[in-house]
PDB file of C-alpha atoms in Angstrom:
ATOM      1  CA  MET A   1     -20.166   7.003 -18.542  1.00 39.00           C
ATOM      2  CA  CYS A   2     -22.507   5.649 -21.112  1.00 38.00           C
ATOM      3  CA  ARG A   3     -20.339   3.520 -23.335  1.00 44.00           C
ATOM      4  CA  THR A   4     -19.040   0.022 -23.001  1.00 46.00           C
ATOM      5  CA  GLY A   5     -15.378  -0.932 -23.139  1.00 51.00           C
ATOM      6  CA  ASN A   6     -14.764  -4.103 -25.104  1.00 55.00           C
ATOM      7  CA  TRP A   7     -12.158  -6.431 -23.570  1.00 58.00           C
ATOM      8  CA  LYS A   8     -10.751  -7.161 -27.056  1.00 60.00           C
ATOM      9  CA  LYS A   9      -9.928  -3.481 -27.618  1.00 60.00           C
ATOM     10  CA  LEU A  10      -8.508  -3.128 -24.105  1.00 60.00           C
ATOM     11  CA  SER A  11      -6.437  -6.277 -24.609  1.00 63.00           C
ATOM     12  CA  GLU A  12      -5.102  -4.993 -27.957  1.00 64.00           C
ATOM     13  CA  SER A  13      -4.126  -1.714 -26.321  1.00 63.00           C
ATOM     14  CA  LEU A  14      -2.387  -3.655 -23.553  1.00 64.00           C
ATOM     15  CA  ASP A  15      -0.518  -5.732 -26.161  1.00 63.00           C
ATOM     16  CA  GLN A  16       0.805  -2.536 -27.767  1.00 62.00           C
ATOM     17  CA  ARG A  17       1.868  -1.059 -24.424  1.00 62.00           C
ATOM     18  CA  LYS A  18       3.559  -4.198 -23.135  1.00 61.00           C
ATOM     19  CA  LYS A  19       6.063  -4.256 -26.001  1.00 60.00           C
ATOM     20  CA  GLY A  20       8.152  -1.757 -24.072  1.00 59.00           C
ATOM     21  CA  CYS A  21       8.566  -4.147 -21.176  1.00 67.00           C
ATOM     22  CA  ALA A  22       8.315  -7.512 -22.943  1.00 57.00           C
ATOM     23  CA  ASN A  23      12.083  -7.946 -23.001  1.00 54.00           C
ATOM     24  CA  TYR A  24      12.162  -7.294 -19.272  1.00 57.00           C
ATOM     25  CA  ILE A  25       9.363  -9.544 -17.975  1.00 64.00           C
ATOM     26  CA  LYS A  26       7.257 -12.349 -19.436  1.00 70.00           C
ATOM     27  CA  ILE A  27       3.588 -11.410 -19.858  1.00 67.00           C
ATOM     28  CA  HIS A  28       0.757 -13.948 -20.128  1.00 69.00           C
ATOM     29  CA  SER A  29      -2.758 -12.770 -20.907  1.00 68.00           C
ATOM     30  CA  LEU A  30      -5.906 -14.426 -22.159  1.00 59.00           C
ATOM     31  CA  LYS A  31      -6.811 -13.621 -25.747  1.00 56.00           C
ATOM     32  CA  ASN A  32      -9.967 -15.747 -25.905  1.00 55.00           C
ATOM     33  CA  LYS A  33     -12.041 -13.291 -23.878  1.00 58.00           C
ATOM     34  CA  ALA A  34     -12.627 -10.857 -26.750  1.00 57.00           C
ATOM     35  CA  HIS A  35     -16.430 -11.027 -26.501  1.00 69.00           C
ATOM     36  CA  ILE A  36     -16.634  -9.640 -22.951  1.00 75.00           C
ATOM     37  CA  ASN A  37     -18.047  -6.138 -22.604  1.00 76.00           C
ATOM     38  CA  ILE A  38     -17.312  -4.008 -19.550  1.00 79.00           C
ATOM     39  CA  PHE A  39     -19.477  -1.028 -18.652  1.00 78.00           C
ATOM     40  CA  GLY A  40     -17.458   2.166 -18.635  1.00 85.00           C
ATOM     41  CA  ASP A  41     -15.481   4.823 -20.369  1.00 87.00           C
ATOM     42  CA  PRO A  42     -13.022   3.129 -22.754  1.00 85.00           C
ATOM     43  CA  LYS A  43     -10.438   5.915 -22.343  1.00 88.00           C
ATOM     44  CA  ARG A  44     -10.452   5.647 -18.553  1.00 91.00           C
ATOM     45  CA  LEU A  45     -10.328   1.828 -18.694  1.00 88.00           C
ATOM     46  CA  LYS A  46      -7.355   2.076 -21.052  1.00 86.00           C
ATOM     47  CA  GLN A  47      -5.704   4.480 -18.584  1.00 91.00           C
ATOM     48  CA  LEU A  48      -6.357   1.960 -15.794  1.00 93.00           C
ATOM     49  CA  PHE A  49      -4.571  -0.864 -17.617  1.00 88.00           C
ATOM     50  CA  ASP A  50      -1.773   1.440 -18.792  1.00 88.00           C
ATOM     51  CA  ASN A  51      -1.145   2.461 -15.167  1.00 90.00           C
ATOM     52  CA  LEU A  52      -1.202  -1.148 -13.960  1.00 91.00           C
ATOM     53  CA  LEU A  53       1.235  -2.210 -16.685  1.00 88.00           C
ATOM     54  CA  GLN A  54       3.588   0.700 -15.917  1.00 86.00           C
ATOM     55  CA  ASN A  55       3.532  -0.253 -12.247  1.00 86.00           C
ATOM     56  CA  THR A  56       4.319  -3.895 -13.036  1.00 87.00           C
ATOM     57  CA  CYS A  57       7.107  -3.033 -15.478  1.00 84.00           C
ATOM     58  CA  ARG A  58       8.609  -0.563 -13.039  1.00 84.00           C
ATOM     59  CA  TYR A  59       8.601  -2.774  -9.944  1.00 83.00           C
ATOM     60  CA  THR A  60       8.855  -6.384 -11.116  1.00 87.00           C
ATOM     61  CA  ASN A  61      12.355  -7.840 -11.116  1.00 87.00           C
ATOM     62  CA  GLU A  62      13.996  -8.454 -14.477  1.00 84.00           C
ATOM     63  CA  GLY A  63      13.038 -11.884 -15.784  1.00 87.00           C
ATOM     64  CA  GLY A  64       9.791 -11.766 -13.796  1.00 89.00           C
ATOM     65  CA  GLU A  65       6.260 -12.598 -14.860  1.00 89.00           C
ATOM     66  CA  LEU A  66       2.845 -10.998 -15.199  1.00 89.00           C
ATOM     67  CA  LYS A  67      -0.308 -13.114 -15.524  1.00 91.00           C
ATOM     68  CA  ILE A  68      -3.599 -11.475 -16.474  1.00 89.00           C
ATOM     69  CA  ASN A  69      -6.748 -13.553 -16.058  1.00 89.00           C
ATOM     70  CA  VAL A  70     -10.298 -12.554 -16.913  1.00 88.00           C
ATOM     71  CA  LYS A  71     -13.426 -14.259 -15.589  1.00 89.00           C
ATOM     72  CA  GLU A  72     -16.911 -13.362 -16.661  1.00 87.00           C
ATOM     73  CA  TYR A  73     -19.874 -13.652 -14.322  1.00 90.00           C
ATOM     74  CA  ARG A  74     -23.534 -12.814 -14.858  1.00 89.00           C
ATOM     75  CA  ASP A  75     -23.238  -9.215 -13.676  1.00 90.00           C
ATOM     76  CA  LYS A  76     -19.505  -8.528 -13.471  1.00 91.00           C
ATOM     77  CA  VAL A  77     -16.069  -9.169 -14.892  1.00 90.00           C
ATOM     78  CA  VAL A  78     -13.171 -10.052 -12.572  1.00 93.00           C
ATOM     79  CA  ILE A  79      -9.654  -9.337 -13.770  1.00 92.00           C
ATOM     80  CA  THR A  80      -6.741 -10.695 -11.776  1.00 94.00           C
ATOM     81  CA  TRP A  81      -3.376  -9.072 -12.302  1.00 93.00           C
ATOM     82  CA  ILE A  82      -0.650 -11.284 -10.824  1.00 94.00           C
ATOM     83  CA  ASP A  83       3.012 -10.353 -10.890  1.00 92.00           C
ATOM     84  CA  SER A  84       6.211 -11.855  -9.551  1.00 92.00           C
ATOM     85  CA  GLU A  85       8.796 -10.573  -7.084  1.00 91.00           C
ATOM     86  CA  PRO A  86       9.380  -8.367  -5.332  1.00 89.00           C
ATOM     87  CA  GLY A  87       6.372  -8.422  -3.050  1.00 88.00           C
ATOM     88  CA  VAL A  88       5.249  -5.982  -0.379  1.00 88.00           C
ATOM     89  CA  SER A  89       4.723  -6.366   3.359  1.00 90.00           C
ATOM     90  CA  ASP A  90       1.296  -6.875   4.928  1.00 90.00           C
ATOM     91  CA  ARG A  91       1.502  -3.327   6.307  1.00 88.00           C
ATOM     92  CA  ASP A  92       2.241  -1.917   2.856  1.00 88.00           C
ATOM     93  CA  LEU A  93      -0.584  -3.914   1.240  1.00 88.00           C
ATOM     94  CA  GLU A  94      -3.114  -1.941   3.278  1.00 84.00           C
ATOM     95  CA  LYS A  95      -1.740   1.389   2.021  1.00 87.00           C
ATOM     96  CA  LEU A  96      -0.999   0.662  -1.651  1.00 87.00           C
ATOM     97  CA  PHE A  97      -3.994   2.630  -2.910  1.00 86.00           C
ATOM     98  CA  ASP A  98      -3.337   5.687  -0.713  1.00 84.00           C
ATOM     99  CA  ARG A  99      -2.409   8.781  -2.693  1.00 85.00           C
ATOM    100  CA  LEU A 100       1.368   9.493  -2.603  1.00 68.00           C
ATOM    101  CA  TYR A 101       2.147   6.285  -0.699  1.00 67.00           C
ATOM    102  CA  ARG A 102       5.371   4.618  -1.799  1.00 67.00           C
ATOM    103  CA  VAL A 103       6.569   1.288  -0.464  1.00 69.00           C
ATOM    104  CA  ASP A 104      10.299   1.995  -0.554  1.00 65.00           C
ATOM    105  CA  SER A 105      11.053   5.630  -1.250  1.00 42.00           C
ATOM    106  CA  SER A 106      14.654   5.073  -2.325  1.00 32.00           C
ATOM    107  CA  ARG A 107      13.628   2.409  -4.844  1.00 41.00           C
ATOM    108  CA  ASN A 108      10.723   4.493  -6.090  1.00 46.00           C
ATOM    109  CA  ARG A 109      12.854   7.580  -6.564  1.00 42.00           C
ATOM    110  CA  GLU A 110      15.344   5.477  -8.495  1.00 51.00           C
ATOM    111  CA  LYS A 111      12.602   4.083 -10.749  1.00 54.00           C
ATOM    112  CA  GLY A 112      10.505   7.242 -10.963  1.00 56.00           C
ATOM    113  CA  GLY A 113       7.423   6.330  -8.921  1.00 61.00           C
ATOM    114  CA  SER A 114       5.312   9.162  -7.511  1.00 64.00           C
ATOM    115  CA  GLY A 115       2.869   7.149  -5.427  1.00 69.00           C
ATOM    116  CA  LEU A 116      -0.072   8.144  -7.614  1.00 77.00           C
ATOM    117  CA  GLY A 117      -0.458   5.210 -10.039  1.00 83.00           C
ATOM    118  CA  LEU A 118      -2.430   2.770  -7.902  1.00 91.00           C
ATOM    119  CA  ALA A 119      -4.433   5.579  -6.275  1.00 92.00           C
ATOM    120  CA  ILE A 120      -5.513   6.687  -9.761  1.00 94.00           C
ATOM    121  CA  CYS A 121      -6.363   3.064 -10.628  1.00 95.00           C
ATOM    122  CA  LYS A 122      -8.571   2.799  -7.558  1.00 96.00           C
ATOM    123  CA  ASN A 123     -10.339   6.062  -8.447  1.00 96.00           C
ATOM    124  CA  ILE A 124     -11.016   4.859 -12.000  1.00 95.00           C
ATOM    125  CA  ILE A 125     -12.377   1.530 -10.766  1.00 96.00           C
ATOM    126  CA  GLU A 126     -14.599   3.147  -8.130  1.00 96.00           C
ATOM    127  CA  ALA A 127     -15.895   5.653 -10.715  1.00 94.00           C
ATOM    128  CA  HIS A 128     -16.961   2.588 -12.720  1.00 93.00           C
ATOM    129  CA  GLU A 129     -18.787   1.205  -9.646  1.00 93.00           C
ATOM    130  CA  GLY A 130     -16.132  -1.481  -9.246  1.00 95.00           C
ATOM    131  CA  GLN A 131     -13.705  -2.658  -6.600  1.00 97.00           C
ATOM    132  CA  ILE A 132      -9.985  -3.417  -6.366  1.00 97.00           C
ATOM    133  CA  ARG A 133      -8.179  -5.508  -3.759  1.00 96.00           C
ATOM    134  CA  ALA A 134      -4.483  -6.233  -3.263  1.00 95.00           C
ATOM    135  CA  GLU A 135      -2.951  -9.348  -1.782  1.00 96.00           C
ATOM    136  CA  HIS A 136       0.236 -11.370  -2.021  1.00 96.00           C
ATOM    137  CA  SER A 137       0.574 -13.328  -5.263  1.00 95.00           C
ATOM    138  CA  GLU A 138       1.603 -16.934  -5.647  1.00 95.00           C
ATOM    139  CA  LEU A 139       4.459 -15.648  -7.841  1.00 94.00           C
ATOM    140  CA  GLY A 140       5.916 -13.679  -4.933  1.00 93.00           C
ATOM    141  CA  GLY A 141       4.722 -10.248  -6.005  1.00 92.00           C
ATOM    142  CA  LEU A 142       1.371  -8.528  -6.003  1.00 93.00           C
ATOM    143  CA  LYS A 143      -2.064  -9.876  -6.930  1.00 96.00           C
ATOM    144  CA  LEU A 144      -4.698  -7.291  -7.794  1.00 96.00           C
ATOM    145  CA  SER A 145      -8.311  -8.412  -8.107  1.00 97.00           C
ATOM    146  CA  ILE A 146     -10.427  -5.963 -10.075  1.00 96.00           C
ATOM    147  CA  GLU A 147     -14.204  -6.286 -10.284  1.00 96.00           C
ATOM    148  CA  LEU A 148     -16.065  -4.219 -12.867  1.00 92.00           C
ATOM    149  CA  PRO A 149     -19.791  -4.343 -13.635  1.00 90.00           C
ATOM    150  CA  LYS A 150     -20.930  -5.537 -17.039  1.00 85.00           C
ATOM    151  CA  ARG A 151     -23.567  -2.799 -17.040  1.00 73.00           C
ATOM    152  CA  GLN A 152     -24.397   0.322 -15.058  1.00 59.00           C
ATOM    153  CA  LYS A 153     -25.945  -0.267 -11.643  1.00 59.00           C
ATOM    154  CA  SER A 154     -29.261   1.445 -10.934  1.00 54.00           C
TER     155      SER A 154
END
């Protein structure tokens, strides 16, 4: 990992990917953060956001919302990924990043979930020396807080 992923390029990639679900849910993201650089492998960061978007499109109710916020700090970038209903229980929140864990197996089978998406996201973030946390969102769904360093830690 020696390159830097530019938020503008990641955001453009996200814009292309979200077209497939734009008729299904409303997506709000910040475009004015183009100058932010994130330390990491651009291909893996793109995979991270592709996986998150697939998860949101798959499990957010039709007519729902996704809000993506980006905050820059001195040494890190915090991305919050906030979607609307349905939400998950407190018990399920603790297990969301476990490999092969699925919240509701009948719903996941119906929609094609394998239980790997968020586990892969967590692995990508940790490989970039970052962190991810899940909590209930104010929109009734899931709020993911992703912290990524702006440069490699020593």
